[in-house]
Short mmCIF file of C-alpha atoms and ligand atoms in Angstrom, two decimals:
data_model
loop_
_atom_site.label_atom_id
_atom_site.label_comp_id
_atom_site.label_asym_id
_atom_site.label_seq_id
_atom_site.Cartn_x
_atom_site.Cartn_y
_atom_site.Cartn_z
CA MET A 233 61.77 76.02 64.17
CA SER A 234 58.01 75.70 63.93
CA LEU A 235 55.84 78.07 65.96
CA PRO A 236 53.22 76.72 68.39
CA VAL A 237 50.60 78.20 66.04
CA GLU A 238 51.41 75.92 63.13
CA GLY A 239 48.29 73.99 62.14
CA SER A 240 45.98 76.25 64.19
CA THR A 241 42.78 77.57 62.64
CA VAL A 242 42.15 81.25 63.26
CA LEU A 243 38.98 83.16 62.42
CA VAL A 244 39.90 86.75 61.61
CA THR A 245 37.12 89.36 61.66
CA GLY A 246 37.98 92.39 59.53
CA GLY A 247 40.65 90.31 57.82
CA ALA A 248 40.33 92.19 54.51
CA GLY A 249 41.21 95.52 56.13
CA TYR A 250 44.55 97.22 56.55
CA ILE A 251 45.95 95.55 59.68
CA GLY A 252 43.82 92.45 59.09
CA SER A 253 45.22 91.67 55.64
CA HIS A 254 48.85 91.99 56.80
CA THR A 255 48.08 89.79 59.81
CA CYS A 256 46.41 87.15 57.60
CA LEU A 257 49.59 86.99 55.53
CA GLN A 258 51.79 86.50 58.60
CA LEU A 259 49.41 83.88 60.02
CA LEU A 260 49.56 81.92 56.75
CA GLU A 261 53.33 82.29 56.76
CA ALA A 262 53.40 80.81 60.29
CA GLY A 263 51.43 77.77 59.09
CA CYS A 264 47.90 78.69 60.25
CA LYS A 265 44.62 78.16 58.48
CA VAL A 266 42.82 81.49 58.23
CA VAL A 267 39.06 82.04 58.00
CA VAL A 268 38.26 85.67 57.20
CA VAL A 269 34.91 87.20 58.17
CA ASP A 270 34.51 90.68 56.71
CA ASN A 271 31.54 92.71 55.41
CA LEU A 272 33.82 94.75 53.08
CA ASP A 273 32.37 97.97 54.52
CA ASN A 274 35.74 99.75 54.56
CA SER A 275 37.86 97.11 52.84
CA SER A 276 38.21 95.25 49.60
CA GLU A 277 38.35 91.57 48.72
CA GLU A 278 41.22 92.50 46.40
CA SER A 279 43.46 92.70 49.50
CA LEU A 280 42.83 89.00 50.16
CA ARG A 281 43.43 88.09 46.52
CA ARG A 282 46.82 89.78 46.83
CA VAL A 283 47.56 88.11 50.17
CA LYS A 284 47.07 84.76 48.40
CA GLU A 285 49.27 85.89 45.54
CA LEU A 286 52.04 86.74 48.05
CA ILE A 287 51.94 83.25 49.53
CA PRO A 288 51.15 80.95 46.60
CA GLY A 289 52.01 77.65 48.33
CA LYS A 290 49.62 78.33 51.17
CA ALA A 291 46.84 80.26 49.40
CA GLU A 292 44.36 77.41 49.87
CA ASN A 293 44.68 77.88 53.65
CA LEU A 294 42.74 81.17 53.42
CA SER A 295 38.96 81.21 53.15
CA PHE A 296 36.62 84.20 53.04
CA HIS A 297 33.07 84.78 54.32
CA ASN A 298 31.40 88.01 53.22
CA CYS A 299 29.60 88.42 56.52
CA ASP A 300 28.80 91.13 59.04
CA ILE A 301 29.70 90.42 62.68
CA LEU A 302 26.10 91.36 63.56
CA ASP A 303 24.85 88.49 61.38
CA GLU A 304 24.36 85.55 63.79
CA ALA A 305 23.51 82.97 61.12
CA GLY A 306 26.41 84.08 58.94
CA LEU A 307 28.83 83.79 61.86
CA ASP A 308 27.50 80.33 62.75
CA LYS A 309 28.10 79.25 59.16
CA ALA A 310 31.68 80.56 59.22
CA PHE A 311 32.43 78.77 62.51
CA ALA A 312 30.71 75.57 61.36
CA ALA A 313 32.93 75.18 58.28
CA GLN A 314 35.81 73.96 60.50
CA LYS A 315 36.89 73.86 64.14
CA VAL A 316 38.25 77.31 65.10
CA ASP A 317 41.03 77.48 67.69
CA ALA A 318 41.09 81.26 68.21
CA VAL A 319 39.56 84.48 66.94
CA ILE A 320 41.44 87.66 66.08
CA HIS A 321 38.86 90.44 66.17
CA PHE A 322 39.72 93.47 64.01
CA ALA A 323 36.27 94.27 62.60
CA GLY A 324 35.02 97.66 63.71
CA LEU A 325 34.56 101.29 62.78
CA LYS A 326 37.43 103.61 63.61
CA ALA A 327 36.88 107.20 62.52
CA VAL A 328 36.82 109.49 65.55
CA GLY A 329 34.90 112.37 63.88
CA GLU A 330 32.29 110.05 62.40
CA SER A 331 31.80 108.43 65.81
CA VAL A 332 30.81 111.82 67.25
CA ALA A 333 28.36 112.45 64.39
CA LYS A 334 26.93 108.91 64.29
CA PRO A 335 27.48 107.38 67.74
CA MET A 336 24.84 104.67 67.39
CA ARG A 337 26.58 103.30 64.32
CA TYR A 338 29.67 102.84 66.53
CA TYR A 339 27.83 101.35 69.50
CA SER A 340 25.99 98.98 67.19
CA ASN A 341 28.88 97.82 64.99
CA ASN A 342 31.62 97.78 67.58
CA ILE A 343 29.87 96.86 70.83
CA ALA A 344 26.80 94.91 69.67
CA GLY A 345 29.03 93.36 66.96
CA THR A 346 31.44 92.07 69.61
CA VAL A 347 28.57 90.76 71.77
CA THR A 348 27.23 88.88 68.73
CA LEU A 349 30.69 87.53 67.90
CA VAL A 350 31.31 86.30 71.46
CA ALA A 351 27.92 84.56 71.49
CA ALA A 352 28.80 82.80 68.22
CA MET A 353 32.16 81.80 69.69
CA GLU A 354 30.39 80.29 72.70
CA ARG A 355 28.03 78.33 70.43
CA ALA A 356 31.07 77.07 68.50
CA GLY A 357 33.04 76.20 71.65
CA CYS A 358 35.88 78.64 70.91
CA LYS A 359 37.03 80.63 73.96
CA SER A 360 40.18 82.41 72.79
CA ILE A 361 40.03 85.96 71.49
CA ILE A 362 42.66 88.53 70.54
CA PHE A 363 41.11 92.00 70.36
CA SER A 364 42.22 95.12 68.44
CA SER A 365 42.22 97.80 71.05
CA SER A 366 43.93 101.15 70.79
CA ALA A 367 46.20 103.56 72.60
CA THR A 368 43.15 105.82 72.37
CA VAL A 369 42.13 104.26 75.73
CA TYR A 370 44.92 106.29 77.41
CA GLY A 371 43.06 109.51 76.48
CA GLU A 372 45.47 112.41 76.98
CA PRO A 373 48.05 110.63 79.17
CA ALA A 374 49.46 112.67 82.06
CA THR A 375 52.96 111.29 81.37
CA VAL A 376 54.70 109.17 78.74
CA PRO A 377 55.56 106.40 77.98
CA CYS A 378 52.15 104.80 78.52
CA THR A 379 52.22 101.63 80.59
CA GLU A 380 49.34 99.18 80.47
CA ASP A 381 48.27 99.99 84.03
CA PHE A 382 47.77 103.72 83.34
CA PRO A 383 44.28 104.99 84.08
CA THR A 384 42.07 104.70 81.02
CA ALA A 385 39.85 107.38 79.55
CA ALA A 386 37.79 107.79 76.42
CA LEU A 387 37.38 111.14 74.74
CA ASN A 388 34.83 110.22 72.06
CA PRO A 389 32.32 107.47 71.15
CA TYR A 390 34.94 105.54 69.13
CA GLY A 391 37.28 105.47 72.14
CA ARG A 392 34.40 104.51 74.42
CA THR A 393 33.62 101.48 72.24
CA LYS A 394 37.25 100.29 72.48
CA LEU A 395 37.31 100.81 76.22
CA PHE A 396 33.93 99.20 76.81
CA ILE A 397 34.86 96.13 74.75
CA GLU A 398 38.04 95.82 76.83
CA HIS A 399 35.91 95.86 80.02
CA MET A 400 33.42 93.42 78.51
CA LEU A 401 36.05 90.85 77.52
CA THR A 402 37.81 91.26 80.88
CA ASP A 403 34.52 90.53 82.71
CA LEU A 404 33.86 87.57 80.43
CA GLN A 405 37.25 86.03 81.20
CA ALA A 406 36.81 86.69 84.95
CA SER A 407 33.49 84.81 84.81
CA ASP A 408 34.93 81.73 83.10
CA ALA A 409 38.60 80.79 83.42
CA GLN A 410 38.46 78.76 80.21
CA TRP A 411 38.42 81.99 78.25
CA GLN A 412 41.71 83.41 76.99
CA VAL A 413 41.64 87.13 76.18
CA VAL A 414 44.45 89.26 74.78
CA LEU A 415 43.76 92.99 74.52
CA LEU A 416 46.27 94.54 72.13
CA ARG A 417 46.56 98.31 72.38
CA TYR A 418 47.93 99.56 69.07
CA PHE A 419 49.79 102.82 68.81
CA ASN A 420 49.86 104.37 65.29
CA PRO A 421 50.00 101.73 62.54
CA VAL A 422 51.75 102.84 59.33
CA GLY A 423 53.70 101.34 56.42
CA ALA A 424 52.81 98.46 54.15
CA HIS A 425 54.07 95.04 53.11
CA PRO A 426 57.53 95.60 51.50
CA SER A 427 56.26 94.12 48.20
CA GLY A 428 53.97 97.15 47.80
CA ARG A 429 51.07 94.79 46.99
CA ILE A 430 48.98 95.37 50.13
CA GLY A 431 48.57 98.52 52.23
CA GLU A 432 46.07 100.95 53.70
CA ASP A 433 43.26 102.09 51.41
CA PRO A 434 41.12 104.58 53.34
CA LYS A 435 37.83 105.69 51.77
CA GLY A 436 37.32 109.45 51.44
CA ILE A 437 39.56 112.01 53.13
CA PRO A 438 42.01 110.26 55.45
CA ASN A 439 41.76 111.19 59.15
CA ASN A 440 45.22 109.97 60.02
CA LEU A 441 48.54 111.60 59.28
CA MET A 442 50.43 109.00 57.21
CA PRO A 443 47.67 108.24 54.65
CA PHE A 444 47.09 111.97 54.28
CA VAL A 445 50.80 112.62 53.62
CA GLN A 446 50.78 109.75 51.12
CA GLN A 447 47.83 111.28 49.22
CA VAL A 448 49.58 114.66 49.09
CA ALA A 449 52.70 112.96 47.70
CA VAL A 450 50.77 111.25 44.88
CA GLY A 451 48.91 114.48 44.03
CA ARG A 452 45.46 113.51 45.32
CA ARG A 453 45.43 116.34 47.92
CA PRO A 454 47.07 119.76 47.51
CA GLN A 455 48.65 120.08 50.96
CA LEU A 456 48.87 118.79 54.48
CA SER A 457 47.38 120.75 57.39
CA VAL A 458 49.66 120.41 60.42
CA TYR A 459 47.47 120.56 63.52
CA GLY A 460 49.43 122.93 65.72
CA ASP A 461 53.12 123.78 66.13
CA ASP A 462 52.93 125.13 69.67
CA TYR A 463 52.95 121.86 71.61
CA PRO A 464 55.62 121.44 74.29
CA THR A 465 57.63 119.05 72.06
CA SER A 466 61.05 119.27 70.35
CA ASP A 467 59.70 121.08 67.25
CA GLY A 468 56.27 122.10 68.52
CA THR A 469 54.28 119.49 66.53
CA GLY A 470 52.52 116.45 68.00
CA LYS A 471 54.58 113.30 68.60
CA ARG A 472 53.28 109.75 68.17
CA ASP A 473 54.53 106.18 68.25
CA TYR A 474 54.34 105.01 64.61
CA ILE A 475 54.55 101.25 64.28
CA HIS A 476 55.13 99.36 61.02
CA VAL A 477 52.07 97.29 60.12
CA MET A 478 54.28 94.20 59.55
CA ASP A 479 55.57 94.51 63.12
CA LEU A 480 51.99 94.87 64.29
CA ALA A 481 50.99 91.77 62.29
CA ASP A 482 53.84 89.83 63.92
CA GLY A 483 52.59 91.04 67.31
CA HIS A 484 49.32 89.20 66.59
CA VAL A 485 51.17 86.02 65.67
CA ALA A 486 53.08 86.36 68.98
CA ALA A 487 49.76 86.84 70.85
CA LEU A 488 48.39 83.74 69.15
CA CYS A 489 51.52 81.78 70.16
CA LYS A 490 50.87 82.88 73.74
CA VAL A 491 47.27 81.64 73.82
CA ARG A 492 48.19 78.40 72.05
CA LYS A 493 51.01 77.48 74.44
CA ASP A 494 49.73 78.95 77.72
CA GLU A 495 46.29 77.53 78.46
CA ASP A 496 46.03 79.56 81.66
CA CYS A 497 47.04 82.92 80.24
CA GLY A 498 43.77 84.46 81.42
CA CYS A 499 43.27 88.05 80.33
CA ILE A 500 46.32 90.01 79.19
CA THR A 501 46.58 93.65 78.11
CA VAL A 502 49.60 94.51 75.97
CA ASN A 503 50.79 97.67 74.20
CA LEU A 504 51.97 97.21 70.62
CA GLY A 505 54.20 100.18 69.89
CA THR A 506 57.87 100.93 69.29
CA GLY A 507 58.63 102.85 72.48
CA THR A 508 59.77 105.95 70.60
CA SER A 509 57.94 108.95 69.22
CA THR A 510 58.20 110.94 65.98
CA SER A 511 56.87 114.45 65.40
CA VAL A 512 54.63 115.45 62.50
CA LEU A 513 57.50 117.38 60.90
CA GLU A 514 59.94 114.49 61.35
CA LEU A 515 57.49 112.11 59.71
CA VAL A 516 56.88 114.49 56.81
CA ASN A 517 60.65 114.92 56.30
CA SER A 518 61.22 111.19 56.39
CA PHE A 519 58.41 110.62 53.88
CA ALA A 520 59.74 113.38 51.58
CA LYS A 521 63.15 111.67 51.63
CA ALA A 522 61.72 108.20 50.93
CA SER A 523 59.52 109.45 48.08
CA GLY A 524 61.66 112.22 46.62
CA LYS A 525 58.47 114.34 46.68
CA GLU A 526 57.94 117.70 48.26
CA ILE A 527 55.04 117.70 50.75
CA PRO A 528 53.41 121.15 50.78
CA MET A 529 52.00 121.99 54.21
CA GLN A 530 50.48 124.74 56.30
CA ILE A 531 50.27 125.08 60.06
CA VAL A 532 46.66 125.28 61.29
CA ALA A 533 44.98 125.22 64.73
CA ARG A 534 45.34 122.24 67.04
CA ARG A 535 42.83 119.42 66.56
CA PRO A 536 40.58 119.11 69.64
CA GLY A 537 41.40 116.07 71.75
CA ASP A 538 44.99 115.70 70.46
CA ALA A 539 47.69 115.03 73.04
CA ALA A 540 51.17 116.57 72.69
CA GLU A 541 53.03 113.28 72.87
CA VAL A 542 51.98 109.64 73.11
CA TYR A 543 54.25 106.60 73.00
CA ALA A 544 54.30 103.10 74.42
CA LYS A 545 56.18 101.45 77.19
CA THR A 546 57.07 98.20 75.45
CA ASP A 547 58.47 96.03 78.27
CA ARG A 548 55.35 93.94 78.76
CA ALA A 549 55.13 93.00 75.07
CA LEU A 550 58.68 91.71 75.20
CA GLU A 551 58.22 89.96 78.53
CA VAL A 552 54.82 88.35 77.89
CA LEU A 553 54.81 87.87 74.11
CA GLY A 554 58.55 87.83 73.38
CA TRP A 555 57.78 90.47 70.74
CA SER A 556 59.26 93.86 69.89
CA ALA A 557 58.95 96.16 66.88
CA LYS A 558 61.87 96.02 64.43
CA ASN A 559 61.24 98.69 61.79
CA SER A 560 62.38 102.32 61.88
CA ILE A 561 60.26 105.28 60.80
CA GLU A 562 62.49 105.48 57.70
CA GLN A 563 61.54 101.91 56.74
CA CYS A 564 57.86 102.69 57.40
CA CYS A 565 58.07 105.60 54.93
CA ILE A 566 59.97 103.56 52.31
CA ASP A 567 57.35 100.78 52.40
CA GLN A 568 54.46 103.25 52.55
CA TRP A 569 55.83 104.97 49.44
CA LYS A 570 56.25 101.73 47.50
CA TRP A 571 52.58 100.90 48.16
CA ALA A 572 51.47 104.49 47.41
CA SER A 573 53.46 104.95 44.22
CA GLU A 574 52.40 101.58 42.79
CA ASN A 575 48.77 101.89 43.96
CA PRO A 576 48.03 105.64 44.04
CA TYR A 577 44.27 104.91 44.28
CA GLY A 578 44.60 101.93 46.59
CA TYR A 579 42.81 98.81 45.40
CA GLY A 580 40.37 100.73 43.22
CA GLY A 581 40.52 103.33 40.44
CA PRO A 582 40.52 107.14 40.72
CA GLU A 583 37.59 108.54 42.76
C1 UD1 B 1280 43.95 109.15 65.95
C2 UD1 B 1280 42.74 109.18 66.86
C3 UD1 B 1280 42.78 107.96 67.75
C4 UD1 B 1280 42.83 106.69 66.91
C5 UD1 B 1280 44.02 106.75 65.96
C6 UD1 B 1280 44.06 105.58 65.01
C7 UD1 B 1280 42.07 111.52 67.20
C8 UD1 B 1280 42.03 112.65 68.17
N1 UD1 B 1280 42.72 110.41 67.63
O1 UD1 B 1280 45.11 109.17 66.75
O2 UD1 B 1280 41.64 107.93 68.58
O3 UD1 B 1280 42.94 105.56 67.73
O4 UD1 B 1280 43.95 107.96 65.18
O5 UD1 B 1280 43.02 105.61 64.07
O6 UD1 B 1280 41.54 111.59 66.10
N2 UD1 B 1280 48.01 115.34 62.20
C9 UD1 B 1280 48.21 116.47 61.45
N3 UD1 B 1280 47.51 116.61 60.27
C10 UD1 B 1280 46.64 115.66 59.80
C11 UD1 B 1280 46.45 114.49 60.59
C12 UD1 B 1280 47.15 114.37 61.77
O7 UD1 B 1280 48.98 117.37 61.83
O8 UD1 B 1280 46.03 115.84 58.74
C13 UD1 B 1280 48.80 115.16 63.45
C14 UD1 B 1280 47.95 115.00 64.71
O9 UD1 B 1280 47.71 116.25 65.31
C15 UD1 B 1280 48.87 114.09 65.56
C16 UD1 B 1280 49.60 113.23 64.52
O10 UD1 B 1280 49.52 113.96 63.30
O11 UD1 B 1280 49.82 114.87 66.25
C17 UD1 B 1280 49.00 111.86 64.32
O12 UD1 B 1280 47.60 111.98 64.05
P1 UD1 B 1280 46.71 110.72 63.66
O13 UD1 B 1280 47.35 109.96 62.57
O14 UD1 B 1280 45.30 111.22 63.43
O15 UD1 B 1280 46.77 109.78 64.95
P2 UD1 B 1280 46.37 110.08 66.49
O16 UD1 B 1280 45.99 111.49 66.70
O17 UD1 B 1280 47.45 109.54 67.34
#
């Protein structure tokens, strides 16, 4: 059965990045034409070369513009090359610590970048946008699972940019009913395409747990620091909702189906998570099993701003998008290890 997205043209900002590249692949698979806009700031064009290699029959349906979302003329050029039906907007900076040290870089790239993108969309007559938001907008939730109508909070400049862009796009849609807006709140993306050809390739020291564990397993880092073992959880370590990046990519295809078949969808906010949580120690054990490697670790102090447990309520995703996550944490670790062991330095060489 063909999906209602077949034949659609989608402009994907940040399409060369981790979630972006996996989503491009699934969009091509579903029969879309994909126009990637990426400045390669924290990504590599090699990811797109490999996406094409994974889908040889449809490789010509992917085009790439090396362009910053703050570059008005560059965006106009990318939109002018063909009629764009919808935009999936991944491009943005995402390191919490860096956002505290360099807030203006975050406000400029994330917020001003989105303003510039929306203006270019208006000039091009495209009024459908799917935005990469984050469970970070729940702050430290008072209870779990997190439902989409929980109060929102931002604990750092990065989180504030996600929250502010959500408000901005909501206001935009309220001002003009022709706009379609889907705000996707991701929980913790992990894993890689099962081929091991594409995956996450963070620059420098990874901030997030899974890429750090991966770098310990391949010998790039001596040990993992576990941020606290005195949380009120089953084993004392923090619990999160880890979602396989292929499930996440399929969530974007489902969101695109929604905007393509439901003209009046308005503005929708949807969690993309699994609805279950895994502790740091459980994840490390699962990764050690998948890789056959020992992961040396030490318990250190809690990281400021970390909640004890965060996971998604997933009912709305199923109801509104007909989507749910399929992969277990075991599968996430198996696919993460295939990518890591075959590409220990990501898309590049040793540092
Ligand atoms: C973090 C960000 C969040 C962002 C998300 C995705 C913070 C406070 N939160 O979420 O805003 O949206 O990444 O980029 O930075 N852990 C360790 N050792 C490590 C790394 C992590 O023990 O070296 C633990 C953490 O305490 C947490 C879990 O592993 O319990 C997951 O951490 P992480 O991958 O950074 O994700 P979040 O904290 O959920």
